Short mmCIF file of C-alpha atoms in Angstrom, two decimals:
data_model
loop_
_atom_site.label_atom_id
_atom_site.label_comp_id
_atom_site.label_asym_id
_atom_site.label_seq_id
_atom_site.Cartn_x
_atom_site.Cartn_y
_atom_site.Cartn_z
CA MET A 1 0.00 0.00 0.00
CA GLY A 2 1.43 3.34 -1.07
CA ILE A 3 1.43 6.62 0.79
CA ILE A 4 -1.49 7.98 -1.25
CA ASP A 5 -3.66 5.01 -0.30
CA THR A 6 -2.59 5.30 3.34
CA ILE A 7 -3.50 8.99 3.50
CA SER A 8 -6.81 8.27 1.77
CA ILE A 9 -7.76 5.60 4.31
CA ALA A 10 -6.70 7.88 7.16
CA MET A 11 -8.98 10.60 5.79
CA ILE A 12 -11.91 8.18 5.72
CA VAL A 13 -11.21 7.18 9.33
CA THR A 14 -10.99 10.79 10.46
CA SER A 15 -14.28 11.60 8.73
CA LEU A 16 -15.90 8.85 10.79
CA ALA A 17 -14.32 10.30 13.93
CA VAL A 18 -15.49 13.85 13.15
CA PHE A 19 -18.98 12.47 12.57
CA GLY A 20 -19.12 10.11 15.52
CA LEU A 21 -17.22 11.71 18.39
CA ARG A 22 -19.48 13.30 20.98
CA GLY A 23 -16.96 15.86 22.26
CA LEU A 24 -17.13 19.01 20.15
CA LYS A 25 -13.57 20.22 20.74
CA LEU A 26 -12.16 16.79 19.96
CA SER A 27 -14.23 16.67 16.76
CA VAL A 28 -12.77 20.01 15.69
CA PHE A 29 -9.22 18.82 16.38
CA VAL A 30 -9.83 15.65 14.36
CA TYR A 31 -11.19 17.77 11.51
CA ALA A 32 -7.96 19.79 11.61
CA ILE A 33 -6.00 16.52 11.41
CA GLN A 34 -8.07 15.42 8.42
CA THR A 35 -7.42 18.71 6.66
CA LEU A 36 -3.72 18.35 7.43
CA LEU A 37 -3.92 14.95 5.74
CA LEU A 38 -5.56 16.66 2.77
CA VAL A 39 -2.68 19.14 2.63
CA SER A 40 -0.22 16.24 2.78
CA MET A 41 -2.11 14.52 -0.02
CA PHE A 42 -1.76 17.59 -2.22
CA PHE A 43 1.99 17.73 -1.58
CA VAL A 44 2.39 14.02 -2.39
CA LEU A 45 0.30 14.26 -5.55
CA SER A 46 2.17 17.39 -6.58
CA SER A 47 5.49 15.58 -6.28
CA LYS A 48 4.41 12.30 -7.87
CA PHE A 49 2.49 13.72 -10.83
CA ASP A 50 4.40 16.98 -11.30
CA ALA A 51 1.22 18.92 -10.53
CA HIS A 52 2.71 22.16 -9.20
CA GLU A 53 -0.77 23.67 -8.88
CA LEU A 54 -1.50 21.30 -6.01
CA ARG A 55 1.46 22.65 -4.06
CA ASN A 56 -0.14 26.08 -4.08
CA TRP A 57 -3.46 24.51 -3.07
CA ALA A 58 -1.72 22.86 -0.13
CA TYR A 59 -0.24 26.11 1.18
CA VAL A 60 -3.54 27.96 0.98
CA ALA A 61 -5.51 25.06 2.50
CA PHE A 62 -3.10 24.86 5.43
CA PHE A 63 -3.63 28.45 6.50
CA THR A 64 -7.35 28.60 5.81
CA LYS A 65 -8.62 25.13 6.71
CA VAL A 66 -6.05 23.74 9.15
CA LEU A 67 -5.60 26.94 11.16
CA PHE A 68 -8.37 29.45 10.50
CA VAL A 69 -11.54 27.32 10.35
CA PRO A 70 -10.78 25.25 13.49
CA SER A 71 -9.91 28.47 15.33
CA ILE A 72 -13.34 29.90 14.53
CA LEU A 73 -15.12 26.76 15.71
CA LEU A 74 -13.07 26.50 18.90
CA PHE A 75 -13.85 30.16 19.63
CA VAL A 76 -17.59 29.49 19.25
CA ILE A 77 -17.41 26.40 21.46
CA LYS A 78 -15.54 28.35 24.14
CA LYS A 79 -17.88 31.33 23.88
CA LEU A 80 -20.97 29.17 24.31
CA ASN A 81 -19.31 26.92 26.89
CA VAL A 82 -20.60 23.73 25.29
CA VAL A 83 -18.77 20.45 25.72
CA SER A 84 -20.65 17.77 23.83
CA GLU A 85 -23.59 17.38 21.51
CA ASP A 86 -27.06 16.13 22.39
CA GLU A 87 -27.99 12.64 21.27
CA PRO A 88 -28.36 12.59 17.48
CA VAL A 89 -30.91 10.84 15.29
CA GLY A 90 -30.36 7.10 15.68
CA GLY A 91 -28.13 7.46 18.74
CA PHE A 92 -24.39 7.88 19.12
CA PHE A 93 -23.54 4.36 17.94
CA VAL A 94 -26.04 3.62 15.19
CA SER A 95 -25.81 6.87 13.21
CA PRO A 96 -22.03 6.67 12.52
CA VAL A 97 -22.36 3.04 11.41
CA VAL A 98 -25.26 3.87 9.12
CA ALA A 99 -23.52 6.94 7.71
CA MET A 100 -20.23 5.18 7.02
CA GLY A 101 -21.92 2.11 5.56
CA PHE A 102 -24.01 4.07 3.11
CA SER A 103 -21.18 6.49 2.31
CA LEU A 104 -18.78 3.68 1.41
CA ALA A 105 -21.45 1.90 -0.61
CA ILE A 106 -22.23 5.03 -2.62
CA ALA A 107 -18.54 5.82 -3.09
CA MET A 108 -17.80 2.30 -4.31
CA SER A 109 -20.68 2.46 -6.77
CA ILE A 110 -19.70 5.78 -8.38
CA HIS A 111 -15.91 5.83 -8.17
CA GLY A 112 -15.64 4.15 -11.58
CA VAL A 113 -17.21 7.19 -13.21
CA PHE A 114 -14.82 9.49 -11.36
CA LEU A 115 -11.88 7.30 -12.35
CA GLU A 116 -12.84 7.52 -16.02
CA PHE A 117 -12.65 11.31 -16.08
CA SER A 118 -9.96 11.90 -13.47
CA LEU A 119 -6.60 13.40 -14.42
CA ILE A 120 -4.96 11.55 -11.52
CA LYS A 121 -6.26 7.99 -11.51
CA GLU A 122 -5.88 6.99 -7.87
CA LYS A 123 -8.73 4.61 -7.08
CA ILE A 124 -8.56 4.65 -3.27
CA ALA A 125 -8.21 8.43 -3.16
CA LEU A 126 -11.27 8.86 -5.37
CA ILE A 127 -13.25 6.49 -3.15
CA ALA A 128 -12.09 8.50 -0.14
CA SER A 129 -13.21 11.79 -1.68
CA ALA A 130 -16.71 10.46 -2.36
CA THR A 131 -16.92 8.82 1.07
CA ILE A 132 -15.93 12.00 2.90
CA PHE A 133 -18.41 14.00 0.83
CA MET A 134 -21.23 11.61 1.70
CA MET A 135 -20.28 11.58 5.39
CA GLY A 136 -20.81 15.33 5.32
CA ILE A 137 -24.23 14.90 3.74
CA PHE A 138 -25.24 12.30 6.32
CA GLY A 139 -23.94 14.61 9.04
CA PHE A 140 -26.53 17.17 8.04
CA ILE A 141 -29.24 14.52 8.13
CA LEU A 142 -28.33 12.59 11.27
CA ARG A 143 -26.57 15.03 13.64
CA ASN A 144 -28.54 17.61 15.59
CA SER A 145 -25.74 19.75 17.00
CA PHE A 146 -25.22 23.04 15.18
CA ILE A 147 -21.45 22.63 15.56
CA LYS A 148 -21.62 19.11 14.16
CA GLN A 149 -23.57 20.39 11.19
CA ILE A 150 -20.90 23.01 10.54
CA LEU A 151 -18.30 20.25 10.72
CA SER A 152 -20.44 18.20 8.33
CA TYR A 153 -20.26 21.06 5.86
CA CYS A 154 -16.50 21.12 6.33
CA LEU A 155 -16.35 17.38 5.66
CA PHE A 156 -18.15 17.45 2.36
CA GLU A 157 -16.14 20.52 1.39
CA ASN A 158 -12.98 18.48 2.03
CA GLY A 159 -14.43 15.72 -0.13
CA ILE A 160 -15.05 18.19 -2.95
CA HIS A 161 -11.57 19.66 -2.52
CA LEU A 162 -9.92 16.24 -2.76
CA SER A 163 -11.98 15.16 -5.76
CA LEU A 164 -11.18 18.42 -7.56
CA GLY A 165 -7.48 17.95 -6.83
CA LEU A 166 -7.63 14.49 -8.39
CA MET A 167 -9.93 15.23 -11.30
CA ALA A 168 -9.10 18.80 -12.31
CA PHE A 169 -5.97 20.05 -10.57
CA ASN A 170 -5.11 22.12 -13.64
CA SER A 171 -8.27 24.22 -13.37
CA HIS A 172 -7.95 27.98 -13.07
CA GLU A 173 -6.73 29.41 -9.76
CA LEU A 174 -10.06 31.20 -9.38
CA VAL A 175 -11.75 27.82 -8.93
CA GLU A 176 -9.55 27.01 -5.95
CA LEU A 177 -9.97 30.52 -4.58
CA GLY A 178 -13.73 30.22 -4.96
CA ILE A 179 -13.87 26.94 -3.04
CA LEU A 180 -11.81 28.25 -0.14
CA THR A 181 -13.61 31.60 -0.03
CA ASP A 182 -17.00 29.90 0.01
CA ALA A 183 -15.85 27.58 2.79
CA LEU A 184 -14.50 30.39 4.95
CA PHE A 185 -17.52 32.64 4.60
CA ALA A 186 -19.89 29.71 5.09
CA VAL A 187 -18.19 28.70 8.35
CA ILE A 188 -18.18 32.30 9.60
CA ILE A 189 -21.86 32.79 8.76
CA MET A 190 -22.90 29.45 10.25
CA SER A 191 -20.89 30.19 13.39
CA VAL A 192 -22.72 33.50 13.83
CA LEU A 193 -26.02 31.69 13.33
CA ALA A 194 -24.98 29.07 15.90
CA VAL A 195 -24.38 31.78 18.50
CA ARG A 196 -27.75 33.40 17.76
CA PHE A 197 -29.45 30.01 17.85
CA TYR A 198 -27.94 29.27 21.25
CA LYS A 199 -29.12 32.60 22.65
CA ILE A 200 -32.68 31.83 21.57
CA TYR A 201 -32.95 28.14 22.45
CA ASP A 202 -30.23 27.82 25.11
CA SER A 203 -29.00 24.81 23.15
CA LEU A 204 -27.23 23.88 19.94
CA ASP A 205 -29.70 21.07 19.27
CA THR A 206 -31.29 22.06 15.96
CA SER A 207 -34.19 19.64 16.52
CA LYS A 208 -35.51 22.13 19.08
CA ALA A 209 -36.13 24.71 16.37
CA THR A 210 -39.74 23.74 15.80
CA ASN A 211 -40.78 27.28 14.96
CA LEU A 212 -39.25 30.24 13.17
CA ARG A 213 -38.53 33.48 14.97
CA GLY A 214 -37.67 36.85 13.52
#
């Protein structure tokens, strides 16, 4: 097993940890580790396939997604003084198993299409990108914590970032800039909404929002 496959599997494992861990701070730290793995993946791919664009992607991703995004989330967690999430849909054990099972199944079923059109034909890495993306989608569906839902967004954004690096690393720099800018602003906006939500409901459990308030 090569280093690319090893990093890919590690990213899948960390996506499960981000999804399944109850502690919010620990989940944020694991997300930072996953993004650091993504940065490492870009450096390895850049070296192996002479894709110098990915080296630039790695530098930008390190400062924005390894340092900046986790800092925002940790600030919100500290400000609200929350430690762990409320019990999600399906419970703490069942929901991660369901999410990972379906995510892997979907990734395995569609990776052949990705492989056909990918500039860098790394099978395990493509499966990882689709799996991480789907874990983010299932996070929105199955986790109730506002912080967990922000992390779910970050997960599927990492999945998109990895798939783009594999399939279209030679795309214009504006594409990369657009992805990172969207991610940063989305996290900032969702963090502000999380604080406002907590002030209204005294909780980050989104299932309690049974009515809309102005």
